Amino acid sequence: MTVARTWAVALAGLEGALVEVEADLTNQMPDFRIIGLPDKALGEAVQRVHNACANSDLPLPRRRLTVNLSPASLPKQGSGFDVAVAIACLATEMPMDAASVAATVHLGELGLDGRLRPIPGVLPSVLAAARAGIGRVVVPHANLEEARLVQGVEVLGAVSLGDVARWHGADIAPRECEPVAQPATTTLRAPDRELAEVIGQRDAVDALVVAAAGGHHILMSGPPGAGKTMLAERLPGILPPLDDAAALASASIRSLAGERIADLERTPPFEAPHHSASVAALVGGGSRMIRPGAIARASDGVLFLDEAGEFASSALDALRQPLESGAITISRAGATASFPARFQLVVATNPCPCGNYGVPSGACVCPPIAIRRYLGRLSGPLIDRIDIELSMRRVSVAHAEAAGPGTTTAEARIRVGEARDRAARRLRGTPWRLNAQVSGAWLRQGPLAPPPVVRRPLDAALHRGSLTLRGYDRVLRVAWSLADLARHDRLDAQHIGRALYLKRGITA
């Protein structure tokens, strides 16, 4: 045959589009060209494919080869098209099963010796192939475990280009070679910590359970040693495990970030970027391949910003839009990528740079302007998007000794699961499943809107200017989480009063 076709996948964020790889062999001056909006890394595939074929005893035809990546209007990036390009070119002249080649998606980068090297984003690529109805995918051997997480697709893990050619019917002798291993990566997992270890912070533990029950964002302010980091690290442990869809989405994001994926992690992800992180580190980006940032990696889990007063104001304000929309869209010249951003934000900050402002018997050495500048990093619009604002103090010896047995992680997880089940039943027939997701209009005017006598403290706070309308809705969401934990079907004044206190320290 003179024209051969196979498939590859072009990724834009988590969304993958099938790309038809067409190779045409003509009787003209020998040449090898790739067309169809390839980037520089993909354009360099010409030399990689040429050397890999020669070193695999699979010589390319000595005529003009033109490879078209269709649709031609879709930008293609990266070296993951190498195997598809090589197989399409070889199939133009070498006897192969044309139907097998045309029904297979090929993913992977080629080394000059013909071995297949692992690439990032294999899991979302295989998912895209499965959604498009492709039943067979060839991946590098190092990505085999990751690709097999997708059900309903035959996955072949190839060590070398020769293996792929033989699977398609090429008559070549097998060659022994060592598979290329996946580079080791360091992955931050949710710490396995026991909630009962938190001593003397009963109100803070209760607030953490409320946040977990409704998916609420929480701000903890207090001096060093008050237990802010301890509480944040224990939040993933009391959240319900991820379902199949959420676990696949989380693993796909980690795959795009270049991490090694061996199984589906059911514990919600935990991301704790350093306070020196830039906007790009939080949001994501890249000049060619757009990679997810900490916001996307924390989706369906927890994003913990410790020492928030040390973050750049621009980095913190970049959180405002994802907190509202639950998604982040990154636009670059010629490319746009969207990632989910359904995370729980936990912010911890000291009251001042030295940490002793307002602390009993503490000596604060910070000038007033330094305190204002430090606290001003957390802008009003960002704080308005946080549901629970918790003021914490250090635990005294007397409190620690008087504290009884605390709530265990297992007990808290059961309470959170039951509360979320109640919320899901109440919200059946709506697009929401968590209290934090419910729209303000439904809370205020829906079938379960609280009567005027119950919401009177809220109306008074709104009238005084203590709350914005956005804050008003957030108090209602927290109140419903309190009601779910208490196994109540309706809001009452006690729930509203407690939610107001958790939001602004206002007593009804």
Short mmCIF file of C-alpha atoms in Angstrom, two decimals:
data_model
loop_
_atom_site.label_atom_id
_atom_site.label_comp_id
_atom_site.label_asym_id
_atom_site.label_seq_id
_atom_site.Cartn_x
_atom_site.Cartn_y
_atom_site.Cartn_z
CA MET A 1 0.00 0.00 0.00
CA THR A 2 1.11 3.59 -0.51
CA VAL A 3 -1.15 5.19 2.12
CA ALA A 4 -1.37 3.85 5.67
CA ARG A 5 -3.45 5.13 8.56
CA THR A 6 -3.38 4.73 12.33
CA TRP A 7 -4.33 6.78 15.40
CA ALA A 8 -2.77 8.87 18.15
CA VAL A 9 -4.20 11.23 20.79
CA ALA A 10 -3.67 14.98 21.22
CA LEU A 11 -4.28 16.25 24.76
CA ALA A 12 -5.57 19.68 25.77
CA GLY A 13 -5.73 19.54 29.54
CA LEU A 14 -7.67 16.41 30.51
CA GLU A 15 -9.55 16.35 27.22
CA GLY A 16 -8.10 14.16 24.49
CA ALA A 17 -8.89 14.26 20.78
CA LEU A 18 -8.17 11.41 18.37
CA VAL A 19 -5.66 12.30 15.68
CA GLU A 20 -5.53 10.29 12.46
CA VAL A 21 -1.94 9.71 11.41
CA GLU A 22 -1.75 9.28 7.62
CA ALA A 23 1.48 8.32 5.86
CA ASP A 24 1.75 8.63 2.08
CA LEU A 25 4.61 7.12 0.02
CA THR A 26 5.30 8.65 -3.43
CA ASN A 27 7.94 8.15 -6.13
CA GLN A 28 9.71 11.47 -5.69
CA MET A 29 13.01 12.63 -4.27
CA PRO A 30 13.62 10.96 -0.88
CA ASP A 31 12.24 13.11 1.91
CA PHE A 32 10.37 12.78 5.19
CA ARG A 33 7.97 15.50 6.33
CA ILE A 34 5.35 15.84 9.05
CA ILE A 35 2.49 18.27 8.48
CA GLY A 36 -0.64 19.16 10.48
CA LEU A 37 0.45 21.81 13.03
CA PRO A 38 3.21 19.87 14.84
CA ASP A 39 5.25 21.67 17.49
CA LYS A 40 9.06 21.56 17.56
CA ALA A 41 9.24 18.35 19.64
CA LEU A 42 6.89 16.60 17.22
CA GLY A 43 8.77 17.98 14.20
CA GLU A 44 11.94 16.39 15.55
CA ALA A 45 10.19 13.00 15.39
CA VAL A 46 11.53 12.69 11.84
CA GLN A 47 15.05 11.98 13.06
CA ARG A 48 13.94 9.83 16.02
CA VAL A 49 11.72 7.67 13.78
CA HIS A 50 14.45 7.34 11.13
CA ASN A 51 17.10 6.14 13.61
CA ALA A 52 14.72 3.95 15.62
CA CYS A 53 13.58 2.13 12.47
CA ALA A 54 17.12 1.63 11.22
CA ASN A 55 18.30 0.24 14.58
CA SER A 56 15.28 -2.08 14.77
CA ASP A 57 15.94 -3.71 11.36
CA LEU A 58 12.86 -1.92 10.03
CA PRO A 59 14.28 0.36 7.31
CA LEU A 60 12.06 3.15 6.06
CA PRO A 61 11.27 3.35 2.30
CA ARG A 62 13.83 5.38 0.34
CA ARG A 63 11.20 7.58 -1.28
CA ARG A 64 9.20 10.65 -0.26
CA LEU A 65 7.21 10.10 2.94
CA THR A 66 4.58 12.63 3.94
CA VAL A 67 2.86 12.23 7.31
CA ASN A 68 -0.32 14.20 7.89
CA LEU A 69 -1.83 14.64 11.36
CA SER A 70 -5.54 15.15 10.94
CA PRO A 71 -7.45 17.30 11.81
CA ALA A 72 -4.76 19.64 10.56
CA SER A 73 -6.25 22.64 12.40
CA LEU A 74 -5.67 21.05 15.83
CA PRO A 75 -2.28 21.89 17.41
CA LYS A 76 -0.22 18.82 18.37
CA GLN A 77 2.51 18.83 20.98
CA GLY A 78 5.07 16.46 22.37
CA SER A 79 6.89 13.29 21.46
CA GLY A 80 3.97 10.93 22.15
CA PHE A 81 3.19 10.69 18.41
CA ASP A 82 6.50 8.96 17.56
CA VAL A 83 5.21 5.37 17.56
CA ALA A 84 2.11 6.21 15.50
CA VAL A 85 4.23 8.06 12.93
CA ALA A 86 6.74 5.19 12.71
CA ILE A 87 4.09 2.46 12.29
CA ALA A 88 2.18 4.45 9.67
CA CYS A 89 5.38 5.03 7.69
CA LEU A 90 6.46 1.38 7.87
CA ALA A 91 2.99 0.18 6.85
CA THR A 92 3.18 2.05 3.54
CA GLU A 93 5.62 -0.55 2.18
CA MET A 94 6.12 -3.38 4.70
CA PRO A 95 3.52 -6.19 4.70
CA MET A 96 1.29 -5.55 7.74
CA ASP A 97 -2.33 -6.09 8.69
CA ALA A 98 -3.83 -2.79 7.49
CA ALA A 99 -7.02 -3.34 9.49
CA SER A 100 -5.05 -3.91 12.70
CA VAL A 101 -2.93 -0.79 12.13
CA ALA A 102 -6.01 1.34 11.39
CA ALA A 103 -7.89 0.12 14.48
CA THR A 104 -5.14 0.82 17.02
CA VAL A 105 -4.08 3.93 18.92
CA HIS A 106 -0.30 4.17 19.30
CA LEU A 107 1.24 6.19 22.15
CA GLY A 108 4.88 6.60 23.09
CA GLU A 109 8.20 8.26 22.43
CA LEU A 110 10.93 6.46 20.48
CA GLY A 111 14.54 6.25 21.54
CA LEU A 112 17.22 6.10 18.85
CA ASP A 113 17.71 2.41 19.62
CA GLY A 114 14.05 1.65 18.88
CA ARG A 115 12.87 1.25 22.47
CA LEU A 116 9.65 2.93 23.63
CA ARG A 117 10.07 5.57 26.30
CA PRO A 118 7.28 6.46 28.77
CA ILE A 119 5.34 9.70 28.28
CA PRO A 120 3.10 11.76 30.59
CA GLY A 121 -0.66 11.75 30.11
CA VAL A 122 -1.11 8.12 29.08
CA LEU A 123 -4.16 7.59 31.32
CA PRO A 124 -6.23 10.51 29.91
CA SER A 125 -5.11 9.51 26.40
CA VAL A 126 -6.37 5.94 26.84
CA LEU A 127 -9.60 7.28 28.33
CA ALA A 128 -10.05 9.48 25.25
CA ALA A 129 -9.49 6.46 22.99
CA ALA A 130 -12.03 4.41 24.93
CA ARG A 131 -14.65 7.17 24.70
CA ALA A 132 -14.07 7.35 20.94
CA GLY A 133 -14.73 3.62 20.57
CA ILE A 134 -11.15 2.45 19.92
CA GLY A 135 -10.68 -1.04 21.34
CA ARG A 136 -6.88 -1.41 21.27
CA VAL A 137 -4.08 0.85 22.48
CA VAL A 138 -0.31 0.36 22.30
CA VAL A 139 1.68 2.08 25.07
CA PRO A 140 5.29 1.94 26.31
CA HIS A 141 5.97 -0.93 28.69
CA ALA A 142 6.61 1.50 31.56
CA ASN A 143 3.08 2.95 31.16
CA LEU A 144 1.34 -0.46 31.02
CA GLU A 145 0.01 -0.49 34.60
CA GLU A 146 -1.37 3.01 34.21
CA ALA A 147 -3.09 2.28 30.89
CA ARG A 148 -4.73 -0.89 32.24
CA LEU A 149 -6.70 1.18 34.75
CA VAL A 150 -9.13 1.93 31.90
CA GLN A 151 -11.75 -0.79 31.52
CA GLY A 152 -12.93 -2.11 28.16
CA VAL A 153 -9.73 -1.47 26.19
CA GLU A 154 -7.10 -4.00 25.11
CA VAL A 155 -3.78 -2.53 26.19
CA LEU A 156 -0.47 -3.76 24.75
CA GLY A 157 2.74 -2.74 26.49
CA ALA A 158 5.59 -2.63 23.97
CA VAL A 159 9.28 -2.66 24.83
CA SER A 160 10.48 -1.79 21.33
CA LEU A 161 9.22 -0.70 17.93
CA GLY A 162 9.85 -4.23 16.67
CA ASP A 163 7.29 -5.59 19.15
CA VAL A 164 4.65 -3.23 17.76
CA ALA A 165 5.43 -4.16 14.16
CA ARG A 166 5.18 -7.89 14.94
CA TRP A 167 1.77 -7.40 16.59
CA HIS A 168 0.58 -5.95 13.28
CA GLY A 169 1.90 -8.90 11.25
CA ALA A 170 5.40 -7.81 10.27
CA ASP A 171 7.74 -10.75 9.66
CA ILE A 172 10.80 -9.79 11.72
CA ALA A 173 12.83 -11.71 14.27
CA PRO A 174 12.32 -10.79 17.92
CA ARG A 175 15.17 -9.03 19.70
CA GLU A 176 15.83 -9.05 23.42
CA CYS A 177 16.16 -5.59 24.95
CA GLU A 178 15.74 -4.05 28.36
CA PRO A 179 12.55 -1.98 28.73
CA VAL A 180 12.93 1.70 29.56
CA ALA A 181 11.87 2.26 33.17
CA GLN A 182 9.60 5.03 34.40
CA PRO A 183 11.60 7.75 36.18
CA ALA A 184 11.06 7.80 39.93
CA THR A 185 8.86 10.67 41.08
CA THR A 186 8.17 12.10 44.51
CA THR A 187 4.44 12.34 45.14
CA LEU A 188 2.81 14.17 48.04
CA ARG A 189 0.07 11.95 49.43
CA ALA A 190 -2.46 12.79 52.07
CA PRO A 191 -0.82 12.12 55.45
CA ASP A 192 -2.30 9.21 57.40
CA ARG A 193 -2.86 11.06 60.67
CA GLU A 194 -5.21 10.37 63.61
CA LEU A 195 -7.67 13.12 64.50
CA ALA A 196 -7.71 12.07 68.16
CA GLU A 197 -4.10 13.26 68.43
CA VAL A 198 -5.36 16.87 68.36
CA ILE A 199 -5.53 17.88 72.03
CA GLY A 200 -7.44 20.77 73.55
CA GLN A 201 -8.94 22.15 70.32
CA ARG A 202 -12.46 20.75 70.57
CA ASP A 203 -14.10 23.69 68.76
CA ALA A 204 -11.54 23.50 65.97
CA VAL A 205 -12.11 19.76 65.53
CA ASP A 206 -15.87 20.33 65.38
CA ALA A 207 -15.37 23.04 62.76
CA LEU A 208 -13.17 20.67 60.73
CA VAL A 209 -15.91 18.03 60.76
CA VAL A 210 -18.44 20.63 59.59
CA ALA A 211 -16.09 21.64 56.78
CA ALA A 212 -15.68 18.01 55.71
CA ALA A 213 -19.43 17.34 55.84
CA GLY A 214 -20.30 20.16 53.48
CA GLY A 215 -17.12 20.56 51.44
CA HIS A 216 -16.50 24.03 52.91
CA HIS A 217 -13.36 26.16 52.73
CA ILE A 218 -11.78 27.05 56.05
CA LEU A 219 -9.39 29.75 57.30
CA MET A 220 -7.46 29.12 60.51
CA SER A 221 -5.72 32.04 62.20
CA GLY A 222 -3.59 31.69 65.29
CA PRO A 223 -0.08 31.80 66.71
CA PRO A 224 2.58 29.18 65.94
CA GLY A 225 1.97 25.97 67.87
CA ALA A 226 -1.82 26.30 67.98
CA GLY A 227 -2.28 23.17 65.84
CA LYS A 228 -3.30 24.63 62.47
CA THR A 229 -1.13 22.30 60.41
CA MET A 230 -2.14 19.29 62.53
CA LEU A 231 -5.79 19.93 61.75
CA ALA A 232 -5.25 20.51 58.03
CA GLU A 233 -3.28 17.27 57.63
CA ARG A 234 -6.12 15.32 59.21
CA LEU A 235 -8.86 16.63 56.92
CA PRO A 236 -8.29 14.14 54.04
CA GLY A 237 -8.60 11.24 56.48
CA ILE A 238 -12.16 12.18 57.49
CA LEU A 239 -13.35 12.77 53.92
CA PRO A 240 -15.20 9.92 52.15
CA PRO A 241 -13.05 7.87 49.73
CA LEU A 242 -13.09 8.85 46.07
CA ASP A 243 -15.53 7.06 43.77
CA ASP A 244 -14.39 5.55 40.46
CA ALA A 245 -14.91 8.70 38.38
CA ALA A 246 -13.14 10.99 40.87
CA ALA A 247 -10.27 8.53 41.34
CA LEU A 248 -9.78 8.27 37.57
CA ALA A 249 -9.85 12.06 37.19
CA SER A 250 -7.34 12.50 40.02
CA ALA A 251 -5.03 9.84 38.55
CA SER A 252 -5.32 11.45 35.10
CA ILE A 253 -4.19 14.80 36.47
CA ARG A 254 -1.23 13.17 38.22
CA SER A 255 -0.37 11.39 34.98
CA LEU A 256 -0.34 14.71 33.12
CA ALA A 257 1.97 16.07 35.81
CA GLY A 258 4.45 13.29 35.02
CA GLU A 259 3.88 11.11 38.09
CA ARG A 260 4.03 7.33 37.96
CA ILE A 261 0.54 5.83 38.20
CA ALA A 262 0.25 2.21 39.34
CA ASP A 263 -3.27 2.10 40.82
CA LEU A 264 -6.28 4.25 41.64
CA GLU A 265 -5.73 6.17 44.86
CA ARG A 266 -9.00 6.37 46.83
CA THR A 267 -7.81 8.79 49.51
CA PRO A 268 -8.59 12.40 48.50
CA PRO A 269 -5.44 14.19 47.27
CA PHE A 270 -3.58 16.60 49.55
CA GLU A 271 -1.54 19.45 48.07
CA ALA A 272 0.52 21.77 50.26
CA PRO A 273 2.57 24.11 48.05
CA HIS A 274 5.37 26.13 49.66
CA HIS A 275 4.66 29.81 50.32
CA SER A 276 7.22 30.73 47.66
CA ALA A 277 5.01 29.14 44.94
CA SER A 278 4.28 31.36 41.96
CA VAL A 279 0.96 31.92 40.22
CA ALA A 280 1.97 29.40 37.53
CA ALA A 281 2.81 26.78 40.18
CA LEU A 282 -0.68 27.14 41.66
CA VAL A 283 -2.70 27.57 38.48
CA GLY A 284 -0.59 25.55 36.03
CA GLY A 285 0.76 26.40 32.62
CA GLY A 286 3.70 25.88 30.30
CA SER A 287 4.93 27.29 27.04
CA ARG A 288 4.14 24.15 25.00
CA MET A 289 2.52 21.30 26.94
CA ILE A 290 0.17 22.86 29.51
CA ARG A 291 0.66 21.08 32.82
CA PRO A 292 -1.72 21.16 35.82
CA GLY A 293 -0.81 23.22 38.87
CA ALA A 294 -1.48 22.60 42.55
CA ILE A 295 -5.10 23.76 42.14
CA ALA A 296 -5.89 21.02 39.62
CA ARG A 297 -3.86 18.35 41.46
CA ALA A 298 -5.92 19.06 44.60
CA SER A 299 -9.25 18.58 42.82
CA ASP A 300 -11.63 16.35 44.82
CA GLY A 301 -9.24 16.77 47.74
CA VAL A 302 -7.57 19.41 49.90
CA LEU A 303 -5.41 22.40 48.95
CA PHE A 304 -3.54 23.54 52.07
CA LEU A 305 -1.85 26.94 52.10
CA ASP A 306 0.31 27.11 55.21
CA GLU A 307 1.80 30.48 56.21
CA ALA A 308 -0.67 32.17 53.85
CA GLY A 309 0.59 35.60 54.86
CA GLU A 310 3.91 34.76 53.18
CA PHE A 311 2.33 33.95 49.79
CA ALA A 312 2.39 36.59 47.08
CA SER A 313 -0.90 38.50 46.88
CA SER A 314 -1.17 37.69 43.15
CA ALA A 315 -0.87 33.96 43.86
CA LEU A 316 -3.61 34.08 46.49
CA ASP A 317 -5.95 36.15 44.31
CA ALA A 318 -5.52 33.59 41.52
CA LEU A 319 -7.63 31.26 43.70
CA ARG A 320 -10.72 33.45 43.54
CA GLN A 321 -12.10 32.36 40.17
CA PRO A 322 -11.49 28.59 40.67
CA LEU A 323 -13.18 28.76 44.08
CA GLU A 324 -16.35 30.05 42.43
CA SER A 325 -16.42 28.04 39.20
CA GLY A 326 -14.82 24.74 40.23
CA ALA A 327 -12.65 24.77 37.10
CA ILE A 328 -9.52 26.49 35.81
CA THR A 329 -8.92 27.37 32.16
CA ILE A 330 -5.39 28.20 30.99
CA SER A 331 -4.97 29.99 27.69
CA ARG A 332 -1.74 30.17 25.74
CA ALA A 333 -0.97 31.23 22.18
CA GLY A 334 -2.61 28.55 20.04
CA ALA A 335 -3.66 26.32 22.96
CA THR A 336 -6.29 26.27 25.70
CA ALA A 337 -6.54 23.67 28.48
CA SER A 338 -9.18 23.21 31.15
CA PHE A 339 -8.73 21.37 34.44
CA PRO A 340 -11.14 20.62 37.28
CA ALA A 341 -10.69 22.68 40.45
CA ARG A 342 -13.21 21.21 42.90
CA PHE A 343 -10.96 21.38 45.95
CA GLN A 344 -11.41 22.25 49.60
CA LEU A 345 -9.25 25.20 50.50
CA VAL A 346 -7.62 25.22 53.93
CA VAL A 347 -5.73 28.42 54.74
CA ALA A 348 -3.53 28.79 57.83
CA THR A 349 -1.98 32.09 58.85
CA ASN A 350 -0.30 33.71 61.83
CA PRO A 351 -1.76 36.94 63.25
CA CYS A 352 1.44 38.84 62.34
CA PRO A 353 4.94 38.15 60.95
CA CYS A 354 6.34 37.22 64.38
CA GLY A 355 3.19 35.31 65.34
CA ASN A 356 2.67 36.88 68.77
CA TYR A 357 0.16 39.64 68.01
CA GLY A 358 -2.79 39.31 70.38
CA VAL A 359 -1.27 36.31 72.17
CA PRO A 360 -1.62 36.46 75.98
CA SER A 361 1.79 37.07 77.57
CA GLY A 362 3.29 37.20 74.07
CA ALA A 363 5.59 40.05 73.02
CA CYS A 364 4.83 41.18 69.46
CA VAL A 365 7.72 43.13 67.93
CA CYS A 366 5.99 43.90 64.61
CA PRO A 367 5.21 47.54 63.74
CA PRO A 368 1.54 48.23 62.91
CA ILE A 369 2.25 48.75 59.21
CA ALA A 370 3.93 45.33 59.02
CA ILE A 371 0.89 43.70 60.63
CA ARG A 372 -1.48 45.43 58.19
CA ARG A 373 0.67 44.47 55.22
CA TYR A 374 0.91 40.86 56.43
CA LEU A 375 -2.83 40.42 56.93
CA GLY A 376 -3.56 42.36 53.76
CA ARG A 377 -2.15 39.51 51.66
CA LEU A 378 -5.50 37.80 52.22
CA SER A 379 -7.77 40.13 50.26
CA GLY A 380 -11.38 40.79 51.19
CA PRO A 381 -12.79 39.08 48.08
CA LEU A 382 -10.77 35.93 48.85
CA ILE A 383 -11.86 35.82 52.51
CA ASP A 384 -15.47 36.37 51.38
CA ARG A 385 -15.22 33.08 49.47
CA ILE A 386 -14.20 31.15 52.60
CA ASP A 387 -17.04 29.56 54.56
CA ILE A 388 -15.46 29.07 58.00
CA GLU A 389 -13.07 31.48 59.71
CA LEU A 390 -11.54 29.91 62.80
CA SER A 391 -9.55 31.81 65.40
CA MET A 392 -7.26 29.51 67.38
CA ARG A 393 -5.16 29.86 70.52
CA ARG A 394 -2.33 27.82 71.93
CA VAL A 395 -3.34 24.98 74.22
CA SER A 396 -2.38 25.49 77.84
CA VAL A 397 -1.14 22.71 80.11
CA ALA A 398 -4.36 22.83 82.11
CA HIS A 399 -6.48 22.45 78.98
CA ALA A 400 -4.36 19.59 77.74
CA GLU A 401 -4.66 17.71 81.02
CA ALA A 402 -8.40 18.36 81.29
CA ALA A 403 -9.14 17.26 77.75
CA GLY A 404 -10.93 13.96 77.52
CA PRO A 405 -10.59 11.44 74.70
CA GLY A 406 -10.93 13.25 71.39
CA THR A 407 -12.91 12.35 68.29
CA THR A 408 -11.15 9.65 66.30
CA THR A 409 -10.68 9.75 62.54
CA ALA A 410 -12.96 6.72 62.09
CA GLU A 411 -15.76 8.32 64.14
CA ALA A 412 -15.47 11.61 62.28
CA ARG A 413 -15.45 9.86 58.90
CA ILE A 414 -18.68 8.03 59.76
CA ARG A 415 -20.37 11.29 60.82
CA VAL A 416 -19.19 13.04 57.67
CA GLY A 417 -20.40 10.19 55.45
CA GLU A 418 -23.84 10.18 57.08
CA ALA A 419 -24.14 13.96 56.75
CA ARG A 420 -23.18 13.84 53.08
CA ASP A 421 -25.73 11.08 52.46
CA ARG A 422 -28.46 13.26 54.03
CA ALA A 423 -27.40 16.20 51.84
CA ALA A 424 -27.39 14.03 48.70
CA ARG A 425 -30.93 12.78 49.45
CA ARG A 426 -32.16 16.32 50.08
CA LEU A 427 -30.54 17.58 46.88
CA ARG A 428 -31.82 14.70 44.73
CA GLY A 429 -33.08 16.08 41.45
CA THR A 430 -30.68 19.04 41.53
CA PRO A 431 -27.20 19.33 39.95
CA TRP A 432 -25.56 19.49 43.42
CA ARG A 433 -24.47 16.85 45.90
CA LEU A 434 -22.65 18.92 48.57
CA ASN A 435 -23.92 21.88 50.56
CA ALA A 436 -20.95 23.97 49.42
CA GLN A 437 -22.09 23.57 45.80
CA VAL A 438 -25.69 24.73 46.20
CA SER A 439 -26.59 28.04 44.57
CA GLY A 440 -27.57 31.02 46.71
CA ALA A 441 -30.91 31.47 44.94
CA TRP A 442 -31.96 27.90 45.81
CA LEU A 443 -30.90 28.37 49.44
CA ARG A 444 -32.84 31.63 49.80
CA GLN A 445 -35.88 30.91 47.62
CA GLY A 446 -35.97 27.16 47.09
CA PRO A 447 -38.42 24.67 48.60
CA LEU A 448 -36.38 24.39 51.83
CA ALA A 449 -35.61 28.08 52.30
CA PRO A 450 -35.69 29.02 56.01
CA PRO A 451 -38.62 31.19 57.17
CA PRO A 452 -37.99 34.89 58.02
CA VAL A 453 -37.96 34.26 61.76
CA VAL A 454 -35.11 31.75 61.40
CA ARG A 455 -32.96 33.87 59.11
CA ARG A 456 -33.52 37.08 61.09
CA PRO A 457 -29.93 37.15 62.48
CA LEU A 458 -28.60 36.71 58.95
CA ASP A 459 -30.73 39.55 57.63
CA ALA A 460 -29.56 41.77 60.46
CA ALA A 461 -25.89 41.02 59.72
CA LEU A 462 -26.44 41.76 56.03
CA HIS A 463 -28.18 45.03 56.89
CA ARG A 464 -25.32 46.09 59.21
CA GLY A 465 -22.77 45.34 56.50
CA SER A 466 -21.14 42.54 58.52
CA LEU A 467 -21.88 40.18 55.64
CA THR A 468 -22.00 40.47 51.87
CA LEU A 469 -24.69 38.63 49.95
CA ARG A 470 -22.07 36.03 49.01
CA GLY A 471 -21.22 35.65 52.70
CA TYR A 472 -24.95 35.38 53.45
CA ASP A 473 -25.23 32.39 51.13
CA ARG A 474 -22.12 30.80 52.58
CA VAL A 475 -23.54 31.02 56.09
CA LEU A 476 -26.67 29.23 54.86
CA ARG A 477 -24.53 26.47 53.34
CA VAL A 478 -22.64 25.95 56.60
CA ALA A 479 -25.95 25.98 58.50
CA TRP A 480 -27.23 23.13 56.34
CA SER A 481 -24.07 21.14 57.07
CA LEU A 482 -24.66 21.67 60.79
CA ALA A 483 -28.26 20.48 60.33
CA ASP A 484 -27.11 17.38 58.45
CA LEU A 485 -24.64 16.51 61.21
CA ALA A 486 -27.44 16.95 63.76
CA ARG A 487 -29.79 14.81 61.59
CA HIS A 488 -32.31 17.62 61.19
CA ASP A 489 -34.44 18.07 58.07
CA ARG A 490 -34.94 21.82 58.49
CA LEU A 491 -32.84 24.79 59.49
CA ASP A 492 -33.51 26.41 62.84
CA ALA A 493 -32.14 29.47 64.62
CA GLN A 494 -29.47 27.41 66.38
CA HIS A 495 -27.95 26.29 63.08
CA ILE A 496 -27.97 29.85 61.72
CA GLY A 497 -26.39 31.20 64.92
CA ARG A 498 -23.61 28.62 64.95
CA ALA A 499 -22.90 29.15 61.23
CA LEU A 500 -22.70 32.92 61.77
CA TYR A 501 -20.20 32.38 64.55
CA LEU A 502 -18.09 30.08 62.35
CA LYS A 503 -18.10 32.63 59.54
CA ARG A 504 -17.57 35.95 61.30
CA GLY A 505 -17.51 35.28 65.02
CA ILE A 506 -20.96 36.91 65.21
CA THR A 507 -23.23 35.75 68.01
CA ALA A 508 -26.90 35.73 67.07
#
